[in-house]
Short mmCIF file of C-alpha atoms and ligand atoms in Angstrom, two decimals:
data_model
loop_
_atom_site.label_atom_id
_atom_site.label_comp_id
_atom_site.label_asym_id
_atom_site.label_seq_id
_atom_site.Cartn_x
_atom_site.Cartn_y
_atom_site.Cartn_z
CA MET O 15 112.17 139.63 129.69
CA SER O 16 108.72 141.59 129.91
CA GLU O 17 107.60 139.32 127.11
CA GLU O 18 107.86 136.36 129.83
CA LEU O 19 105.13 138.14 132.15
CA LEU O 20 102.64 137.62 129.53
CA LEU O 21 102.95 133.76 129.93
CA PRO O 22 100.42 131.75 132.16
CA VAL O 23 101.09 132.29 135.63
CA PRO O 24 101.71 129.16 137.98
CA SER O 25 98.23 126.84 138.32
CA VAL O 26 97.26 126.10 141.57
CA PRO O 27 95.09 122.95 142.64
CA ARG O 28 91.60 123.65 144.20
CA GLY O 29 91.41 123.90 147.80
CA ASP O 30 88.23 124.22 150.00
CA THR O 31 90.06 125.85 153.13
CA GLY O 32 92.63 127.62 154.45
CA VAL O 33 95.72 128.99 151.92
CA ALA O 34 95.00 126.29 149.59
CA TRP O 35 91.29 127.77 149.17
CA LEU O 36 92.89 131.38 149.15
CA ARG O 37 95.18 130.68 146.27
CA SER O 38 92.67 128.61 144.23
CA SER O 39 90.03 131.88 144.71
CA VAL O 40 92.30 134.94 143.89
CA VAL O 41 92.87 136.62 140.66
CA ARG O 42 97.13 136.35 140.95
CA PHE O 43 97.03 132.52 140.34
CA SER O 44 94.02 132.30 137.73
CA ASN O 45 94.36 132.46 133.79
CA GLY O 46 92.11 133.07 130.99
CA GLU O 47 88.57 133.51 131.65
CA GLU O 48 88.83 133.16 135.41
CA HIS O 49 91.37 135.64 135.46
CA ALA O 50 89.35 138.23 133.51
CA ARG O 51 86.29 137.92 135.92
CA ARG O 52 88.36 137.98 139.12
CA ARG O 53 90.44 140.90 137.68
CA THR O 54 87.01 143.06 137.37
CA LEU O 55 86.03 141.95 140.61
CA THR O 56 89.68 142.94 141.95
CA GLU O 57 89.24 146.40 140.19
CA ARG O 58 85.64 147.07 141.62
CA LEU O 59 86.93 146.33 145.04
CA LEU O 60 89.67 149.15 144.93
CA GLU O 61 87.38 151.62 143.32
CA GLY O 62 86.89 154.94 145.24
CA VAL O 63 89.39 153.37 148.00
CA GLN O 64 91.47 156.17 149.05
CA ALA O 65 93.06 154.67 152.05
CA THR O 66 96.05 156.74 153.83
CA SER O 67 97.37 153.04 155.58
CA LEU O 68 97.15 149.70 155.32
CA ASP O 69 95.04 149.47 158.37
CA GLU O 70 92.71 151.98 156.69
CA LEU O 71 92.71 149.88 153.53
CA ALA O 72 91.63 146.58 155.26
CA ALA O 73 88.99 148.73 157.09
CA GLU O 74 87.86 149.80 153.71
CA LEU O 75 87.81 146.44 152.10
CA GLY O 76 85.45 145.24 155.06
CA LEU O 77 88.43 143.40 156.74
CA PRO O 78 89.04 145.84 160.05
CA GLY O 79 92.09 144.87 162.25
CA ALA O 80 92.98 141.91 159.88
CA LEU O 81 96.19 142.98 158.98
CA ASP O 82 97.79 140.25 161.98
CA ASP O 83 96.29 137.83 160.11
CA ILE O 84 97.57 138.89 156.87
CA ALA O 85 101.18 139.05 158.08
CA ARG O 86 100.87 135.32 159.06
CA ILE O 87 99.24 134.31 155.60
CA ALA O 88 101.70 136.57 153.11
CA PRO O 89 104.44 134.25 153.82
CA ALA O 90 102.71 131.32 152.93
CA TYR O 91 100.77 132.57 149.88
CA GLN O 92 102.83 132.30 147.21
CA PRO O 93 102.44 128.49 145.58
CA HIS O 94 106.53 128.12 145.82
CA GLU O 95 106.24 128.62 149.63
CA PRO O 96 104.88 125.77 151.99
CA ILE O 97 101.59 126.07 153.60
CA THR O 98 102.02 126.71 157.47
CA ALA O 99 99.10 125.78 160.07
CA GLU O 100 99.34 129.34 161.27
CA ALA O 101 98.67 130.73 157.63
CA ASP O 102 95.80 128.04 157.55
CA ALA O 103 94.24 129.25 160.55
CA ALA O 104 94.38 133.00 159.76
CA VAL O 105 92.56 132.30 156.32
CA GLU O 106 90.13 130.65 158.31
CA ARG O 107 89.51 133.58 160.71
CA LEU O 108 89.00 135.96 157.47
CA ALA O 109 87.43 133.56 155.16
CA ALA O 110 83.62 133.77 156.40
CA GLY O 111 81.63 132.04 153.50
CA HIS O 112 84.55 131.10 151.61
CA ASP O 113 83.02 132.84 148.62
CA GLU O 114 85.04 134.38 145.57
CA GLU O 115 84.74 138.04 146.72
CA ARG O 116 85.58 137.28 150.26
CA ALA O 117 88.81 135.65 148.68
CA ALA O 118 89.67 138.86 146.48
CA ARG O 119 89.22 141.04 149.61
CA ILE O 120 91.80 138.78 151.65
CA GLY O 121 93.91 138.80 148.62
CA LEU O 122 94.04 142.16 147.86
CA LEU O 123 95.64 142.85 151.29
CA VAL O 124 97.87 139.89 151.09
CA GLN O 125 99.31 141.44 147.71
CA ALA O 126 99.50 144.87 149.68
CA TRP O 127 101.14 143.52 152.67
CA ALA O 128 104.61 142.56 151.90
CA ALA O 129 104.88 144.58 148.50
CA THR O 130 103.88 148.04 150.41
CA HIS O 131 106.42 147.41 153.12
CA ALA O 132 108.86 146.89 150.86
CA LEU O 133 108.46 149.44 148.79
CA ALA O 134 108.21 151.87 151.93
CA GLU O 135 111.80 150.70 153.01
CA CYS O 136 112.99 151.64 149.37
CA LEU O 137 111.70 154.95 149.89
CA ARG O 138 113.29 155.21 153.13
CA THR O 139 116.75 154.12 152.65
CA GLY O 140 116.91 155.12 148.83
CA ASP O 141 117.58 151.84 147.65
CA PRO O 142 116.67 151.87 143.57
CA ALA O 143 116.15 148.06 143.59
CA PRO O 144 112.59 146.78 142.60
CA PRO O 145 110.84 146.52 145.67
CA VAL O 146 109.59 142.94 144.50
CA PRO O 147 112.30 141.53 142.83
CA VAL O 148 110.88 138.82 140.68
CA THR O 149 107.51 137.21 139.69
CA ARG O 150 106.75 133.42 138.83
CA ARG O 151 104.98 132.24 135.80
CA ALA O 152 104.21 128.51 134.91
CA GLY O 153 106.68 126.23 134.48
CA GLY O 154 109.01 127.40 137.16
CA ILE O 155 110.01 130.54 135.20
CA VAL O 156 111.40 133.33 137.39
CA VAL O 157 111.12 136.72 135.83
CA SER O 158 112.94 139.81 137.14
CA LEU O 159 111.10 142.86 137.62
CA GLU O 160 113.78 144.97 137.38
CA ASP O 161 112.33 146.80 134.44
CA HIS O 162 108.71 146.64 135.68
CA PRO O 163 108.41 146.96 139.46
CA PHE O 164 104.46 146.93 139.15
CA GLY O 165 104.38 144.26 136.56
CA TYR O 166 103.39 144.35 132.95
CA GLY O 167 100.65 142.78 131.12
CA PRO O 168 97.42 140.93 132.44
CA HIS O 169 98.63 140.29 135.85
CA ALA O 170 100.31 144.30 136.43
CA CYS O 171 99.50 145.48 139.83
CA PRO O 172 96.00 147.02 139.91
CA GLY O 173 96.76 148.81 143.45
CA ARG O 174 99.77 150.85 141.85
CA THR O 175 98.48 154.38 142.98
CA LEU O 176 97.05 153.43 146.10
CA ALA O 177 100.42 151.61 147.02
CA GLY O 178 102.36 154.68 146.18
CA THR O 179 100.59 156.76 148.73
CA ILE O 180 100.33 154.37 151.33
CA ALA O 181 104.09 153.21 150.78
CA LYS O 182 105.04 156.92 151.05
CA ASN O 183 103.13 157.48 154.11
CA MET O 184 104.68 154.66 155.92
CA ALA O 185 108.05 155.51 154.74
CA PHE O 186 107.73 158.93 156.16
CA ARG O 187 106.68 157.73 159.53
CA ALA O 188 109.16 155.34 159.67
CA MET O 189 111.66 158.32 158.93
CA HIS O 190 110.63 159.75 162.29
CA HIS O 191 112.11 156.67 163.99
CA GLN O 192 115.63 156.45 162.92
CA ASP O 193 118.81 156.88 165.17
CA VAL O 194 119.96 159.81 163.41
CA PRO O 195 117.28 162.71 162.64
CA LEU O 196 115.85 163.16 159.31
CA VAL O 197 116.80 166.23 157.96
CA LEU O 198 114.19 167.92 156.09
CA PRO O 199 114.51 170.59 153.47
CA ASN O 200 111.52 172.84 152.91
CA ALA O 201 110.91 173.65 148.88
CA TRP O 202 108.64 176.46 147.89
CA ASP O 203 107.72 175.00 144.17
CA PHE O 204 108.08 172.04 142.28
CA ALA O 205 111.66 172.73 140.90
CA SER O 206 113.22 173.35 144.43
CA ALA O 207 111.35 170.27 145.76
CA VAL O 208 112.43 167.96 142.95
CA ALA O 209 116.10 169.22 143.03
CA LEU O 210 116.28 168.82 146.90
CA HIS O 211 115.45 165.11 146.37
CA GLU O 212 117.63 164.48 143.82
CA ALA O 213 120.42 166.20 146.06
CA GLY O 214 119.90 162.97 148.28
CA PHE O 215 116.87 164.15 150.73
CA PRO O 216 114.53 161.12 150.82
CA ALA O 217 111.63 163.57 151.87
CA VAL O 218 110.67 167.26 151.10
CA GLY O 219 108.53 169.78 152.98
CA THR O 220 107.19 173.22 152.29
CA THR O 221 107.78 176.37 153.55
CA SER O 222 105.06 178.79 153.95
CA LEU O 223 107.15 182.06 153.86
CA GLY O 224 108.49 180.62 150.62
CA VAL O 225 105.22 179.94 149.09
CA ALA O 226 103.48 183.18 150.47
CA ALA O 227 106.33 185.57 149.69
CA ALA O 228 106.68 183.94 146.05
CA HIS O 229 103.19 184.77 145.46
CA GLY O 230 103.49 188.66 147.05
CA ILE O 231 101.58 187.58 149.80
CA PRO O 232 102.81 188.14 153.61
CA ASP O 233 103.22 184.65 155.89
CA GLY O 234 101.54 183.60 159.08
CA VAL O 235 98.28 185.38 158.59
CA GLY O 236 96.49 182.57 156.78
CA LEU O 237 96.32 184.48 153.28
CA ALA O 238 98.09 182.04 151.15
CA GLY O 239 96.03 179.05 151.64
CA ASP O 240 94.94 178.44 147.68
CA GLN O 241 98.69 178.48 146.67
CA ALA O 242 100.06 176.25 149.55
CA VAL O 243 97.37 174.08 148.63
CA ALA O 244 97.93 174.07 145.20
CA LEU O 245 101.67 173.47 145.72
CA ALA O 246 100.74 170.45 147.87
CA ARG O 247 98.51 168.94 145.16
CA MET O 248 101.46 169.44 142.79
CA LEU O 249 103.85 167.91 145.08
CA ALA O 250 101.68 164.94 146.08
CA ASP O 251 102.30 162.93 142.89
CA LEU O 252 106.26 163.12 143.07
CA PRO O 253 107.73 159.77 143.78
CA PHE O 254 108.90 160.60 147.27
CA PRO O 255 107.28 161.88 150.47
CA VAL O 256 105.82 165.05 150.90
CA THR O 257 104.65 167.18 153.95
CA ALA O 258 103.12 170.35 153.33
CA ASP O 259 102.78 173.30 155.84
CA LEU O 260 99.18 174.16 156.28
CA GLU O 261 99.54 177.11 158.60
CA SER O 262 96.34 176.46 160.91
CA GLY O 263 94.35 175.34 158.22
CA PHE O 264 93.90 178.63 156.75
CA GLY O 265 90.24 179.25 158.49
CA GLY O 266 88.78 176.06 157.86
CA SER O 267 86.67 174.20 160.56
CA PRO O 268 88.19 171.06 161.69
CA ARG O 269 86.01 169.05 159.34
CA GLU O 270 87.04 171.19 156.45
CA VAL O 271 90.85 170.93 157.14
CA ALA O 272 90.48 167.03 157.74
CA GLU O 273 88.62 166.46 154.18
CA LEU O 274 91.37 168.82 152.77
CA VAL O 275 94.26 166.64 154.44
CA ARG O 276 92.52 163.42 153.56
CA GLY O 277 92.07 164.74 149.46
CA LEU O 278 95.80 166.46 149.48
CA GLY O 279 97.62 162.92 148.73
CA VAL O 280 100.81 164.18 150.69
CA ALA O 281 102.21 161.97 153.28
CA GLY O 282 102.25 164.53 156.09
CA VAL O 283 101.13 167.85 157.33
CA ASN O 284 102.11 170.62 159.64
CA LEU O 285 99.53 172.24 161.64
CA GLU O 286 100.03 175.09 164.16
CA ASP O 287 98.18 176.40 167.24
CA GLY O 288 99.20 179.74 166.19
CA ARG O 289 96.46 181.78 164.69
CA PRO O 290 96.72 185.01 162.64
CA HIS O 291 95.74 186.92 165.94
CA GLY O 292 97.21 184.72 168.69
CA LEU O 293 96.94 181.35 169.65
CA ALA O 294 94.38 178.93 169.38
CA THR O 295 93.43 177.15 172.69
CA PRO O 296 94.78 173.84 173.46
CA GLN O 297 91.41 172.61 173.16
CA GLU O 298 90.56 174.20 169.70
CA GLN O 299 93.93 172.70 168.61
CA ALA O 300 93.22 169.29 169.93
CA GLU O 301 89.83 169.19 168.12
CA LEU O 302 91.31 170.20 164.68
CA ILE O 303 94.07 167.40 165.42
CA ALA O 304 91.82 164.63 166.28
CA ALA O 305 89.41 165.78 163.13
CA VAL O 306 92.20 165.20 160.79
CA LYS O 307 93.48 162.24 162.55
CA ASP O 308 89.93 160.33 162.27
CA ARG O 309 89.92 161.07 158.11
CA ALA O 310 93.61 160.86 157.24
CA PRO O 311 94.85 158.60 159.67
CA GLY O 312 98.11 157.50 157.61
CA VAL O 313 98.93 160.81 157.36
CA PHE O 314 101.89 162.08 159.48
CA LEU O 315 100.78 165.03 161.64
CA ASN O 316 103.37 167.36 163.04
CA ALA O 317 101.55 169.40 165.57
CA ARG O 318 103.34 172.87 165.80
CA ILE O 319 103.36 174.23 169.25
CA ASP O 320 103.91 178.22 169.03
CA THR O 321 104.25 178.97 172.95
CA HIS O 322 107.66 178.71 173.10
CA TRP O 323 108.16 181.20 170.14
CA LEU O 324 105.64 183.47 171.70
CA GLY O 325 108.03 183.48 174.57
CA GLU O 326 105.64 181.61 176.90
CA ALA O 327 106.47 179.21 179.77
CA HIS O 328 107.97 176.02 178.82
CA GLU O 329 105.23 173.78 180.87
CA GLU O 330 102.88 175.45 178.65
CA THR O 331 104.53 173.92 175.50
CA ALA O 332 105.01 170.70 177.23
CA ASP O 333 101.69 170.92 178.37
CA ARG O 334 100.33 171.40 175.10
CA ALA O 335 102.55 168.85 173.32
CA ARG O 336 100.95 166.01 175.57
CA ARG O 337 97.36 167.12 174.56
CA TYR O 338 98.12 167.14 170.88
CA VAL O 339 99.62 163.67 170.97
CA ASP O 340 96.88 162.36 173.20
CA ALA O 341 94.80 163.67 170.10
CA GLY O 342 96.44 162.07 167.54
CA ALA O 343 99.47 164.02 166.63
CA ASP O 344 102.16 161.91 165.25
CA GLY O 345 105.12 164.40 165.72
CA ILE O 346 105.87 167.91 167.66
CA PHE O 347 107.60 170.83 166.00
CA VAL O 348 108.63 173.68 168.38
CA ALA O 349 110.35 176.30 166.24
CA GLY O 350 113.09 178.45 167.83
CA LEU O 351 114.02 175.41 170.87
CA THR O 352 117.49 175.16 171.19
CA GLU O 353 117.98 174.88 175.14
CA PRO O 354 119.02 170.67 175.46
CA ARG O 355 117.07 170.43 178.68
CA GLU O 356 113.95 171.28 177.02
CA ILE O 357 114.91 169.47 173.63
CA GLU O 358 115.12 166.28 175.83
CA GLU O 359 111.99 166.49 177.69
CA LEU O 360 109.86 167.10 174.89
CA ALA O 361 111.78 164.65 173.00
CA GLY O 362 110.53 162.18 175.22
CA ILE O 363 106.83 163.15 174.42
CA ALA O 364 106.76 162.38 170.81
CA PRO O 365 109.09 162.43 167.57
CA LEU O 366 110.39 165.94 168.13
CA ASN O 367 111.13 168.46 165.10
CA VAL O 368 113.19 171.27 165.31
CA LEU O 369 114.71 173.95 163.16
CA ALA O 370 118.27 173.81 161.88
CA GLN O 371 120.49 175.37 164.27
CA LYS O 372 124.24 175.48 165.26
CA ARG O 373 124.08 171.99 166.73
CA THR O 374 124.81 169.29 164.05
CA PRO O 375 122.34 166.66 163.41
CA GLN O 376 124.28 164.31 165.11
CA GLU O 377 124.24 166.18 168.44
CA LEU O 378 120.58 166.98 167.81
CA GLY O 379 119.92 163.22 167.38
CA GLU O 380 121.73 162.60 170.71
CA LEU O 381 119.32 164.80 172.50
CA GLY O 382 116.52 163.12 171.00
CA VAL O 383 115.58 165.11 168.04
CA LYS O 384 113.94 163.40 165.21
CA ARG O 385 113.32 165.61 162.47
CA ILE O 386 115.51 168.92 161.42
CA SER O 387 113.75 171.36 159.19
CA THR O 388 115.09 174.29 157.46
CA GLY O 389 111.80 176.27 157.78
CA SER O 390 112.34 179.27 155.49
CA LEU O 391 116.14 179.22 155.63
CA LEU O 392 116.31 177.74 151.67
CA PHE O 393 113.93 180.05 150.40
CA ARG O 394 115.83 183.17 151.92
CA ALA O 395 119.23 181.88 150.80
CA ALA O 396 117.89 181.44 147.18
CA LEU O 397 116.80 184.90 147.24
CA GLU O 398 120.09 186.08 148.55
CA HIS O 399 121.90 184.06 146.01
CA THR O 400 119.78 185.38 143.28
CA VAL O 401 120.09 189.02 144.35
CA GLU O 402 124.22 188.15 144.66
CA ALA O 403 123.92 186.65 141.23
CA ALA O 404 122.44 189.69 139.68
CA ALA O 405 124.90 191.90 141.08
CA ALA O 406 127.93 189.47 139.87
CA VAL O 407 126.72 189.83 136.59
CA ARG O 408 126.44 193.44 136.66
CA ASP O 409 129.82 193.45 138.17
CA GLY O 410 131.48 191.58 135.31
CA GLY O 411 131.58 187.75 137.03
CA SER O 412 129.43 184.75 136.00
CA PRO O 413 127.97 183.22 139.38
CA ARG O 414 127.60 179.57 139.74
CA ALA O 415 123.68 178.26 139.06
CA PHE O 416 122.48 174.89 137.68
CA ALA O 417 122.37 174.35 134.00
CA TYR O 418 119.41 175.32 132.05
CA GLU O 419 119.08 171.51 131.12
CA GLU O 420 119.65 170.10 134.63
CA VAL O 421 116.29 172.28 135.35
CA GLN O 422 114.60 170.89 132.71
CA GLY O 423 115.82 167.67 133.65
CA LEU O 424 114.16 168.18 137.09
CA VAL O 425 110.67 168.69 135.80
CA SER O 426 110.90 165.94 132.97
CA ARG O 427 112.46 162.87 134.24
CA GLY O 428 109.17 161.02 134.84
CA THR O 429 108.68 162.94 138.26
CA ARG O 430 105.03 163.32 138.03
CA SER O 431 104.80 159.60 137.49
CA GLY O 432 103.80 158.38 141.09
CA ALA O 433 105.91 156.43 143.51
CA GLY O 434 107.92 153.58 142.22
C1 HEM F 508 97.77 148.74 147.95
C2 HEM F 508 98.72 148.18 147.83
C3 HEM F 508 98.87 147.10 146.66
C4 HEM F 508 97.74 146.31 146.18
C5 HEM F 508 96.28 146.41 146.81
C6 HEM F 508 98.39 145.26 145.20
C7 HEM F 508 97.30 144.40 144.43
C8 HEM F 508 97.71 143.54 143.45
C9 HEM F 508 97.01 142.49 143.03
C10 HEM F 508 95.40 142.35 143.31
C11 HEM F 508 97.81 141.95 141.93
C12 HEM F 508 97.30 140.60 141.18
C13 HEM F 508 97.20 141.11 139.97
C14 HEM F 508 96.42 139.97 138.97
O1 HEM F 508 97.00 139.07 138.98
O2 HEM F 508 95.68 140.21 137.85
C15 HEM F 508 98.87 142.48 141.88
C16 HEM F 508 99.97 142.11 141.35
C17 HEM F 508 101.26 142.79 141.30
N1 HEM F 508 101.88 143.79 142.01
FE1 HEM F 508 100.76 144.87 143.53
N2 HEM F 508 99.46 145.44 145.11
C18 HEM F 508 99.98 146.71 145.89
C19 HEM F 508 101.27 146.91 146.12
C20 HEM F 508 102.35 146.71 145.31
C21 HEM F 508 103.41 147.15 145.37
C22 HEM F 508 104.21 148.27 146.50
C23 HEM F 508 104.15 146.56 144.31
C24 HEM F 508 105.70 146.73 144.21
C25 HEM F 508 106.51 148.00 143.68
C26 HEM F 508 103.97 145.66 143.45
C27 HEM F 508 103.91 145.15 142.81
C28 HEM F 508 103.15 143.98 142.16
C29 HEM F 508 103.67 143.05 140.92
C30 HEM F 508 105.02 143.01 140.22
C31 HEM F 508 102.48 142.42 140.40
C32 HEM F 508 102.35 141.69 139.50
C33 HEM F 508 103.06 140.26 139.58
C34 HEM F 508 102.87 139.40 138.39
O3 HEM F 508 102.53 139.80 137.05
O4 HEM F 508 103.39 138.22 138.60
N3 HEM F 508 102.08 145.75 144.26
N4 HEM F 508 99.11 143.39 143.24
#
């Protein structure tokens, strides 16, 4: 019952130190005027925060490196949980001055910690249950959050948008560390992205060929940047992780590409070392990767290495893989790679992405592959099916297709409302 969320929250006794001080100083356990004042402070602290990870959030809130202590505090934060000496000590390490603003900063991180991890896990596994199942009100009332995963009323979560971005980033990263590889289908527009997610794919990528060709532009020469970026921005609001193919950054300097990635809001990007006319030097590409990771550390950077595709020696590909990972890349993508020994070697360097091929996901997983992309395949398949369908109509047949209402459903089912 959401009405119960309007009742007062449990009051907590005053405390001068440790968890008791934190509880009695934060917005979460205050009512009335005290809540209004602390709520304003909390919202002011969140203004302009653009963090891509919880680490970055801690740094932006003036508590860099605090997450280990936050993890110690979180289990003892709620008044119905026992306070531990470990949690008290962690609060004291962060509490400098014990003022209300310091409590608000710590409180924000504690609120973010467990809930964002839980939301990321729901996104990874597709579990529709609310990440925070219940909340409490005065008098021991326990309220289900089934209908309001981010709360409702005066205490509704002020970090919802930020939490969505960070949780999608965390979930997408975790999808690269599973026993079974992530099968990542590549979309070329809004409807194809949503249809793929609704078909059970937890994350979706984009295909540069699909985006460019749909706009009458050839792929791979850096000319479809505006279209690729516009699509990435549109997909970034979807309630599941999206990774955008940014080719080699569409001619931007490392700084410009880094700003672009930070502002996009997507969970991942692909950046390739191929250039419209040849290859970047490993040094140039490593600088680009380092610049992007510096500005958007929570975004999964998949470094595409084009040497294999261009027929260069395997050692060159492995060498570039190491350099890109040293520069901060989170994963490597080698298009056209099928040789088991080479797959195994590269998979030992970082989460390895290959294109869909004759081997099954399970077989590729046994070789160490962590991500299998469809690249431009789905766009090409759609084109083929489109032509076949038209020909079938001409020949008196009736081709299979999504119903009109199904497509309308894809774009109007709250899909633009953000994670959760
Ligand atoms: C960046 C991450 C997050 C931040 C900074 C954050 C911050 C906060 C803060 C400060 C409050 C207390 C507001 C008040 O009492 O007035 C709150 C409440 C709440 N948050 Fe979040 N939160 C985050 C992530 C999440 C996530 C991922 C979920 C789960 C989907 C969530 C669910 C809730 C709920 C349900 C409440 C309301 C509790 C109630 O009314 O009893 N939060 N959050």
